[in-house]
PDB file of C-alpha atoms in Angstrom:
ATOM      1  CA  MET X   1       7.386 -19.635  44.846  1.00 75.00           C
ATOM      2  CA  VAL X   2       6.633 -15.988  44.079  1.00 91.00           C
ATOM      3  CA  LYS X   3       9.077 -14.190  41.775  1.00 95.00           C
ATOM      4  CA  ILE X   4       9.125 -10.743  40.198  1.00 96.00           C
ATOM      5  CA  GLU X   5       7.203 -10.856  36.930  1.00 96.00           C
ATOM      6  CA  SER X   6       8.610  -9.584  33.657  1.00 94.00           C
ATOM      7  CA  ILE X   7       7.490  -6.395  31.924  1.00 94.00           C
ATOM      8  CA  GLY X   8       8.544  -4.661  28.709  1.00 92.00           C
ATOM      9  CA  LEU X   9       9.905  -1.379  30.056  1.00 93.00           C
ATOM     10  CA  PHE X  10      10.434  -0.079  26.505  1.00 90.00           C
ATOM     11  CA  ARG X  11       6.661  -0.056  25.974  1.00 89.00           C
ATOM     12  CA  MET X  12       6.100   2.450  28.780  1.00 90.00           C
ATOM     13  CA  ARG X  13       5.661   6.129  28.096  1.00 87.00           C
ATOM     14  CA  ASN X  14       8.245   8.375  29.732  1.00 86.00           C
ATOM     15  CA  SER X  15       5.818   9.471  32.448  1.00 85.00           C
ATOM     16  CA  GLU X  16       4.803   5.862  33.185  1.00 90.00           C
ATOM     17  CA  HIS X  17       8.408   4.699  33.233  1.00 93.00           C
ATOM     18  CA  HIS X  18       9.427   7.476  35.622  1.00 91.00           C
ATOM     19  CA  GLN X  19       6.505   6.786  37.962  1.00 92.00           C
ATOM     20  CA  PHE X  20       7.199   3.044  37.969  1.00 95.00           C
ATOM     21  CA  MET X  21      10.885   3.535  38.763  1.00 96.00           C
ATOM     22  CA  SER X  22      10.093   6.118  41.459  1.00 94.00           C
ATOM     23  CA  ASP X  23       7.590   3.749  43.086  1.00 93.00           C
ATOM     24  CA  LEU X  24      10.147   0.951  42.963  1.00 96.00           C
ATOM     25  CA  ASP X  25      12.779   3.148  44.596  1.00 95.00           C
ATOM     26  CA  ALA X  26      10.354   4.009  47.409  1.00 94.00           C
ATOM     27  CA  GLN X  27       9.556   0.319  47.926  1.00 95.00           C
ATOM     28  CA  ILE X  28      13.233  -0.616  48.050  1.00 96.00           C
ATOM     29  CA  VAL X  29      13.871   2.042  50.686  1.00 96.00           C
ATOM     30  CA  LYS X  30      10.825   0.869  52.647  1.00 95.00           C
ATOM     31  CA  TYR X  31      11.972  -2.755  52.792  1.00 95.00           C
ATOM     32  CA  SER X  32      15.697  -1.871  52.966  1.00 95.00           C
ATOM     33  CA  PRO X  33      18.238  -2.585  50.216  1.00 96.00           C
ATOM     34  CA  THR X  34      20.170  -4.698  52.719  1.00 95.00           C
ATOM     35  CA  GLU X  35      17.155  -6.904  53.469  1.00 95.00           C
ATOM     36  CA  LEU X  36      16.544  -7.323  49.753  1.00 96.00           C
ATOM     37  CA  GLY X  37      20.221  -8.057  49.090  1.00 96.00           C
ATOM     38  CA  ILE X  38      20.675  -5.289  46.516  1.00 97.00           C
ATOM     39  CA  GLU X  39      22.721  -2.602  48.283  1.00 95.00           C
ATOM     40  CA  SER X  40      25.185  -1.912  45.451  1.00 95.00           C
ATOM     41  CA  GLU X  41      22.510  -2.173  42.761  1.00 96.00           C
ATOM     42  CA  HIS X  42      20.241   0.249  44.606  1.00 97.00           C
ATOM     43  CA  ALA X  43      23.023   2.828  44.878  1.00 96.00           C
ATOM     44  CA  GLU X  44      23.444   2.706  41.088  1.00 96.00           C
ATOM     45  CA  PHE X  45      19.687   2.716  40.608  1.00 97.00           C
ATOM     46  CA  SER X  46      19.145   5.820  42.750  1.00 95.00           C
ATOM     47  CA  HIS X  47      21.890   7.711  40.922  1.00 94.00           C
ATOM     48  CA  SER X  48      20.421   6.788  37.526  1.00 95.00           C
ATOM     49  CA  LEU X  49      16.904   7.677  38.674  1.00 95.00           C
ATOM     50  CA  GLY X  50      18.176  11.172  39.489  1.00 92.00           C
ATOM     51  CA  ALA X  51      19.465  11.491  35.918  1.00 91.00           C
ATOM     52  CA  VAL X  52      16.063  10.404  34.573  1.00 91.00           C
ATOM     53  CA  GLU X  53      14.316  13.011  36.720  1.00 88.00           C
ATOM     54  CA  ASN X  54      16.675  15.761  35.537  1.00 84.00           C
ATOM     55  CA  ALA X  55      16.060  14.809  31.908  1.00 84.00           C
ATOM     56  CA  MET X  56      12.304  14.718  32.533  1.00 81.00           C
ATOM     57  CA  ARG X  57      12.393  18.238  33.984  1.00 75.00           C
ATOM     58  CA  MET X  58      14.327  19.489  30.984  1.00 72.00           C
ATOM     59  CA  GLU X  59      11.900  17.775  28.590  1.00 67.00           C
ATOM     60  CA  LEU X  60       8.964  19.452  30.286  1.00 64.00           C
ATOM     61  CA  GLY X  61      10.814  22.766  30.292  1.00 62.00           C
ATOM     62  CA  SER X  62      10.756  23.163  26.517  1.00 61.00           C
ATOM     63  CA  SER X  63       7.730  24.118  24.447  1.00 65.00           C
ATOM     64  CA  LYS X  64       9.109  21.904  21.687  1.00 78.00           C
ATOM     65  CA  SER X  65       9.294  18.728  23.800  1.00 78.00           C
ATOM     66  CA  LYS X  66       5.722  17.628  23.096  1.00 82.00           C
ATOM     67  CA  LEU X  67       6.165  18.351  19.401  1.00 89.00           C
ATOM     68  CA  ILE X  68       9.390  16.337  19.349  1.00 91.00           C
ATOM     69  CA  GLU X  69       7.651  13.378  20.974  1.00 90.00           C
ATOM     70  CA  GLN X  70       4.857  13.545  18.386  1.00 94.00           C
ATOM     71  CA  MET X  71       7.329  13.847  15.502  1.00 96.00           C
ATOM     72  CA  ASP X  72       9.272  10.866  16.825  1.00 96.00           C
ATOM     73  CA  LEU X  73       6.097   8.776  16.981  1.00 96.00           C
ATOM     74  CA  LEU X  74       5.265   9.831  13.427  1.00 97.00           C
ATOM     75  CA  ARG X  75       8.590   8.693  11.971  1.00 97.00           C
ATOM     76  CA  ASP X  76       8.358   5.485  14.033  1.00 97.00           C
ATOM     77  CA  ARG X  77       4.943   4.730  12.537  1.00 97.00           C
ATOM     78  CA  THR X  78       6.255   5.345   9.028  1.00 98.00           C
ATOM     79  CA  TRP X  79       9.209   3.037   9.658  1.00 98.00           C
ATOM     80  CA  ASN X  80       6.798   0.397  10.939  1.00 97.00           C
ATOM     81  CA  ALA X  81       4.504   0.838   7.933  1.00 98.00           C
ATOM     82  CA  ILE X  82       7.439   0.314   5.570  1.00 98.00           C
ATOM     83  CA  ASN X  83       8.620  -2.711   7.528  1.00 97.00           C
ATOM     84  CA  GLN X  84       5.122  -4.245   7.536  1.00 98.00           C
ATOM     85  CA  LYS X  85       4.646  -3.575   3.804  1.00 98.00           C
ATOM     86  CA  VAL X  86       7.925  -5.301   2.971  1.00 98.00           C
ATOM     87  CA  MET X  87       7.025  -8.271   5.182  1.00 98.00           C
ATOM     88  CA  ALA X  88       3.620  -8.534   3.503  1.00 98.00           C
ATOM     89  CA  THR X  89       5.231  -8.428   0.052  1.00 97.00           C
ATOM     90  CA  LEU X  90       7.332 -11.455   0.977  1.00 98.00           C
ATOM     91  CA  LEU X  91       4.036 -13.356   0.724  1.00 97.00           C
ATOM     92  CA  SER X  92       3.204 -11.930  -2.703  1.00 97.00           C
ATOM     93  CA  PRO X  93       2.249 -14.409  -5.462  1.00 97.00           C
ATOM     94  CA  ILE X  94       4.431 -12.375  -7.840  1.00 96.00           C
ATOM     95  CA  ALA X  95       7.988 -13.752  -7.841  1.00 97.00           C
ATOM     96  CA  ASP X  96       9.611 -10.423  -8.815  1.00 96.00           C
ATOM     97  CA  GLU X  97       7.897  -8.670  -5.900  1.00 97.00           C
ATOM     98  CA  VAL X  98       9.085 -11.348  -3.476  1.00 98.00           C
ATOM     99  CA  ALA X  99      12.650 -11.032  -4.765  1.00 98.00           C
ATOM    100  CA  SER X 100      12.560  -7.256  -4.289  1.00 97.00           C
ATOM    101  CA  ALA X 101      11.078  -7.617  -0.808  1.00 98.00           C
ATOM    102  CA  GLU X 102      13.880 -10.000   0.165  1.00 98.00           C
ATOM    103  CA  VAL X 103      16.501  -7.441  -0.891  1.00 98.00           C
ATOM    104  CA  ILE X 104      14.861  -4.591   1.027  1.00 98.00           C
ATOM    105  CA  MET X 105      14.139  -6.780   4.067  1.00 98.00           C
ATOM    106  CA  ARG X 106      17.840  -7.631   4.351  1.00 98.00           C
ATOM    107  CA  ILE X 107      18.662  -3.924   4.397  1.00 97.00           C
ATOM    108  CA  ILE X 108      16.057  -3.142   7.076  1.00 97.00           C
ATOM    109  CA  ASP X 109      17.145  -6.133   9.177  1.00 97.00           C
ATOM    110  CA  SER X 110      20.780  -5.007   9.018  1.00 96.00           C
ATOM    111  CA  PHE X 111      19.814  -1.874  10.977  1.00 96.00           C
ATOM    112  CA  GLY X 112      17.403  -3.657  13.330  1.00 94.00           C
ATOM    113  CA  ASP X 113      14.420  -2.063  15.056  1.00 94.00           C
ATOM    114  CA  ILE X 114      15.675   1.500  15.452  1.00 94.00           C
ATOM    115  CA  ARG X 115      12.576   2.800  17.231  1.00 92.00           C
ATOM    116  CA  GLY X 116      13.874   2.073  20.735  1.00 85.00           C
ATOM    117  CA  LEU X 117      17.140   3.965  20.335  1.00 88.00           C
ATOM    118  CA  SER X 118      17.883   7.365  21.814  1.00 87.00           C
ATOM    119  CA  TYR X 119      16.760  10.305  19.690  1.00 90.00           C
ATOM    120  CA  ASN X 120      20.230  10.980  18.288  1.00 89.00           C
ATOM    121  CA  GLU X 121      20.978   7.314  17.610  1.00 92.00           C
ATOM    122  CA  GLU X 122      17.640   6.763  15.892  1.00 94.00           C
ATOM    123  CA  SER X 123      18.111   9.878  13.757  1.00 95.00           C
ATOM    124  CA  THR X 124      21.550   8.698  12.628  1.00 94.00           C
ATOM    125  CA  ASP X 125      20.475   5.120  11.929  1.00 96.00           C
ATOM    126  CA  MET X 126      17.360   6.282  10.094  1.00 97.00           C
ATOM    127  CA  ASP X 127      19.500   8.606   7.974  1.00 97.00           C
ATOM    128  CA  ASN X 128      21.804   5.729   7.046  1.00 97.00           C
ATOM    129  CA  LEU X 129      18.889   3.374   6.400  1.00 97.00           C
ATOM    130  CA  ILE X 130      17.236   5.896   4.078  1.00 98.00           C
ATOM    131  CA  ILE X 131      20.499   6.574   2.219  1.00 97.00           C
ATOM    132  CA  THR X 132      20.908   2.836   1.643  1.00 97.00           C
ATOM    133  CA  LEU X 133      17.303   2.345   0.547  1.00 97.00           C
ATOM    134  CA  MET X 134      17.499   5.274  -1.875  1.00 96.00           C
ATOM    135  CA  GLN X 135      20.637   4.038  -3.630  1.00 95.00           C
ATOM    136  CA  ARG X 136      20.099   3.614  -7.367  1.00 93.00           C
ATOM    137  CA  PRO X 137      20.169  -0.240  -7.408  1.00 93.00           C
ATOM    138  CA  ASN X 138      17.279  -0.301  -4.917  1.00 96.00           C
ATOM    139  CA  ALA X 139      14.975   2.081  -6.788  1.00 95.00           C
ATOM    140  CA  THR X 140      13.302  -0.717  -8.746  1.00 96.00           C
ATOM    141  CA  HIS X 141      12.841  -2.794  -5.598  1.00 98.00           C
ATOM    142  CA  LEU X 142      11.132   0.079  -3.772  1.00 98.00           C
ATOM    143  CA  GLN X 143       8.874   0.644  -6.758  1.00 97.00           C
ATOM    144  CA  LYS X 144       7.860  -3.023  -6.995  1.00 97.00           C
ATOM    145  CA  ILE X 145       7.000  -3.119  -3.292  1.00 98.00           C
ATOM    146  CA  GLY X 146       5.187   0.212  -3.538  1.00 97.00           C
ATOM    147  CA  ILE X 147       7.135   2.142  -0.893  1.00 98.00           C
ATOM    148  CA  THR X 148       9.081   4.697  -2.946  1.00 97.00           C
ATOM    149  CA  THR X 149       6.987   7.610  -1.688  1.00 98.00           C
ATOM    150  CA  TRP X 150       6.899   6.152   1.836  1.00 98.00           C
ATOM    151  CA  VAL X 151      10.701   6.144   2.057  1.00 98.00           C
ATOM    152  CA  ALA X 152      10.776   9.718   0.753  1.00 97.00           C
ATOM    153  CA  GLU X 153       8.209  10.703   3.389  1.00 98.00           C
ATOM    154  CA  MET X 154      10.230   9.010   6.144  1.00 98.00           C
ATOM    155  CA  LYS X 155      13.258  11.041   5.034  1.00 97.00           C
ATOM    156  CA  LYS X 156      11.239  14.254   5.294  1.00 98.00           C
ATOM    157  CA  GLN X 157       9.904  13.287   8.729  1.00 97.00           C
ATOM    158  CA  ASN X 158      13.385  12.429   9.994  1.00 97.00           C
ATOM    159  CA  ASP X 159      14.850  15.672   8.616  1.00 97.00           C
ATOM    160  CA  ASP X 160      12.033  17.676  10.220  1.00 96.00           C
ATOM    161  CA  PHE X 161      12.547  15.861  13.523  1.00 95.00           C
ATOM    162  CA  GLN X 162      16.274  16.604  13.572  1.00 94.00           C
ATOM    163  CA  ALA X 163      15.698  20.271  12.759  1.00 94.00           C
ATOM    164  CA  THR X 164      13.197  20.648  15.612  1.00 91.00           C
ATOM    165  CA  PHE X 165      15.388  18.638  17.990  1.00 89.00           C
ATOM    166  CA  ASN X 166      18.355  20.896  17.205  1.00 87.00           C
ATOM    167  CA  GLU X 167      16.196  23.972  17.804  1.00 84.00           C
ATOM    168  CA  ARG X 168      15.315  22.655  21.243  1.00 77.00           C
ATOM    169  CA  ASN X 169      18.975  21.948  21.951  1.00 73.00           C
ATOM    170  CA  ASP X 170      19.701  25.588  21.169  1.00 73.00           C
ATOM    171  CA  GLU X 171      17.249  26.473  23.955  1.00 66.00           C
ATOM    172  CA  TYR X 172      19.370  24.357  26.276  1.00 60.00           C
ATOM    173  CA  ALA X 173      22.678  25.918  25.221  1.00 54.00           C
ATOM    174  CA  GLY X 174      25.227  25.278  27.926  1.00 45.00           C
ATOM    175  CA  ARG X 175      23.039  22.664  29.591  1.00 48.00           C
ATOM    176  CA  GLU X 176      22.933  18.879  29.369  1.00 48.00           C
ATOM    177  CA  SER X 177      20.675  17.481  26.633  1.00 49.00           C
ATOM    178  CA  GLY X 178      17.271  16.444  27.951  1.00 56.00           C
ATOM    179  CA  ASP X 179      17.037  13.079  26.187  1.00 79.00           C
ATOM    180  CA  VAL X 180      14.918  10.971  28.529  1.00 86.00           C
ATOM    181  CA  ARG X 181      15.294   7.842  26.426  1.00 84.00           C
ATOM    182  CA  LEU X 182      19.070   8.008  26.805  1.00 89.00           C
ATOM    183  CA  THR X 183      18.751   7.945  30.605  1.00 92.00           C
ATOM    184  CA  ARG X 184      16.233   5.112  30.349  1.00 93.00           C
ATOM    185  CA  LYS X 185      18.833   3.033  28.523  1.00 93.00           C
ATOM    186  CA  VAL X 186      21.070   3.408  31.586  1.00 95.00           C
ATOM    187  CA  ILE X 187      18.550   2.671  34.334  1.00 96.00           C
ATOM    188  CA  ASP X 188      16.709  -0.225  32.653  1.00 97.00           C
ATOM    189  CA  PRO X 189      19.665  -2.669  32.773  1.00 97.00           C
ATOM    190  CA  ILE X 190      20.126  -1.812  36.469  1.00 97.00           C
ATOM    191  CA  TYR X 191      16.452  -2.599  37.066  1.00 98.00           C
ATOM    192  CA  ASN X 192      16.930  -5.927  35.279  1.00 97.00           C
ATOM    193  CA  ARG X 193      19.914  -6.762  37.501  1.00 97.00           C
ATOM    194  CA  ILE X 194      17.844  -5.999  40.596  1.00 97.00           C
ATOM    195  CA  VAL X 195      15.073  -8.305  39.377  1.00 97.00           C
ATOM    196  CA  GLU X 196      17.524 -11.078  38.495  1.00 97.00           C
ATOM    197  CA  LYS X 197      19.292 -10.862  41.850  1.00 97.00           C
ATOM    198  CA  ILE X 198      16.096 -10.906  43.922  1.00 97.00           C
ATOM    199  CA  ASN X 199      14.592 -13.736  41.867  1.00 96.00           C
ATOM    200  CA  ALA X 200      17.817 -15.724  42.180  1.00 96.00           C
ATOM    201  CA  SER X 201      17.778 -15.339  45.970  1.00 95.00           C
ATOM    202  CA  ILE X 202      14.203 -16.670  46.007  1.00 94.00           C
ATOM    203  CA  VAL X 203      15.078 -19.680  43.843  1.00 95.00           C
ATOM    204  CA  LEU X 204      18.123 -20.467  45.996  1.00 94.00           C
ATOM    205  CA  GLY X 205      16.052 -20.127  49.170  1.00 93.00           C
ATOM    206  CA  ILE X 206      18.296 -17.466  50.710  1.00 94.00           C
ATOM    207  CA  SER X 207      15.917 -14.488  50.528  1.00 93.00           C
ATOM    208  CA  LYS X 208      14.774 -12.736  53.712  1.00 91.00           C
ATOM    209  CA  PRO X 209      11.095 -13.079  54.811  1.00 90.00           C
ATOM    210  CA  SER X 210      10.306  -9.481  53.794  1.00 92.00           C
ATOM    211  CA  VAL X 211      11.287 -10.192  50.182  1.00 96.00           C
ATOM    212  CA  GLU X 212       8.033 -12.021  49.461  1.00 94.00           C
ATOM    213  CA  THR X 213       5.965  -9.034  50.610  1.00 95.00           C
ATOM    214  CA  PHE X 214       8.138  -6.717  48.516  1.00 96.00           C
ATOM    215  CA  VAL X 215       7.741  -8.935  45.445  1.00 97.00           C
ATOM    216  CA  ASN X 216       3.972  -9.161  45.834  1.00 96.00           C
ATOM    217  CA  GLY X 217       3.709  -5.372  45.994  1.00 95.00           C
ATOM    218  CA  LEU X 218       5.965  -4.906  42.979  1.00 96.00           C
ATOM    219  CA  ASN X 219       4.024  -7.487  40.958  1.00 96.00           C
ATOM    220  CA  GLU X 220       0.813  -5.561  41.630  1.00 95.00           C
ATOM    221  CA  LYS X 221       2.391  -2.463  40.075  1.00 94.00           C
ATOM    222  CA  ILE X 222       3.776  -4.497  37.167  1.00 96.00           C
ATOM    223  CA  ASN X 223       0.359  -5.989  36.439  1.00 95.00           C
ATOM    224  CA  TYR X 224      -1.194  -2.513  36.589  1.00 93.00           C
ATOM    225  CA  TYR X 225       1.199  -1.179  33.952  1.00 93.00           C
ATOM    226  CA  LYS X 226       0.811  -4.307  31.821  1.00 93.00           C
ATOM    227  CA  ALA X 227      -2.952  -3.741  31.810  1.00 93.00           C
ATOM    228  CA  THR X 228      -2.500  -0.043  31.004  1.00 90.00           C
ATOM    229  CA  ILE X 229      -0.219  -0.839  28.066  1.00 90.00           C
ATOM    230  CA  ALA X 230      -2.549  -3.590  26.805  1.00 90.00           C
ATOM    231  CA  ILE X 231      -5.531  -1.222  26.845  1.00 89.00           C
ATOM    232  CA  ARG X 232      -3.544   1.463  25.015  1.00 84.00           C
ATOM    233  CA  ASP X 233      -2.294  -1.032  22.414  1.00 80.00           C
ATOM    234  CA  GLY X 234      -5.848  -2.278  21.915  1.00 78.00           C
ATOM    235  CA  LYS X 235      -7.126   1.241  21.272  1.00 64.00           C
ATOM    236  CA  SER X 236      -4.233   1.948  18.901  1.00 57.00           C
ATOM    237  CA  LYS X 237      -4.899  -1.209  16.883  1.00 58.00           C
ATOM    238  CA  GLY X 238      -8.583  -0.342  16.765  1.00 57.00           C
ATOM    239  CA  LYS X 239      -7.821   3.110  15.365  1.00 55.00           C
ATOM    240  CA  ASP X 240      -5.401   1.654  12.795  1.00 52.00           C
ATOM    241  CA  LYS X 241      -8.030  -0.880  11.675  1.00 54.00           C
ATOM    242  CA  GLU X 242     -10.687   1.814  11.442  1.00 52.00           C
ATOM    243  CA  SER X 243      -8.340   3.954   9.367  1.00 49.00           C
ATOM    244  CA  THR X 244      -7.559   1.006   7.072  1.00 48.00           C
ATOM    245  CA  ASP X 245     -11.231   0.108   6.665  1.00 52.00           C
ATOM    246  CA  THR X 246     -12.066   3.716   5.818  1.00 48.00           C
ATOM    247  CA  ALA X 247      -9.306   3.897   3.219  1.00 48.00           C
ATOM    248  CA  THR X 248     -10.240   0.585   1.566  1.00 47.00           C
ATOM    249  CA  PRO X 249     -12.671   0.985  -1.354  1.00 48.00           C
ATOM    250  CA  GLN X 250     -15.863  -0.997  -0.924  1.00 43.00           C
ATOM    251  CA  ASN X 251     -17.212  -2.977  -3.883  1.00 41.00           C
TER     252      ASN X 251
END
């Protein structure tokens, strides 16, 4: 029994995500939404795909878009570094450090992983997270974990991001904001419903003969993007390790 495989859409770059969704739309049209049993879902999907494409065009239309993407990745990496440092400190042999890490970990967990939010949502949540972390009772905890300067740097990065993002919005005065990630949050659940509905029809044995061919083609694309993401993640981890090794004093 062949079913549509899973894939972490959030791990795709905007260009990859757009291409994947565009290819899927073309495949659905080719095999017919009626044959696949997803007429209403495809109507929603096509409408949302149009919104993604509009946002993509607006992103590409600003000279600041690339800079914004880079600044977003920078603050995401700093958030991740802080999160990883706190998690590592939970394993410290020093009881006071563990106690401090537990306090800070609860604060970070209360906000969740903010990296997948839309630009505006992430900026707001990061602001609130930083305000909470920098409250006077937490100063000692940050110092014991060794992230006082990291939190201050994350604040600077987030402030810089918001300033640049607002400058780009000024360029789009009178036009809809070109936040691609916001449109992705709309289309991704529709994609998931399409997958669930087609897979359910296969399990129940009510799918049309053409569904299997459609699924096989889609799985090929899914496996391609999985491989692409895995290669990219491997290179990223390699660079991080190289950077860590370089920064670590050798005895």
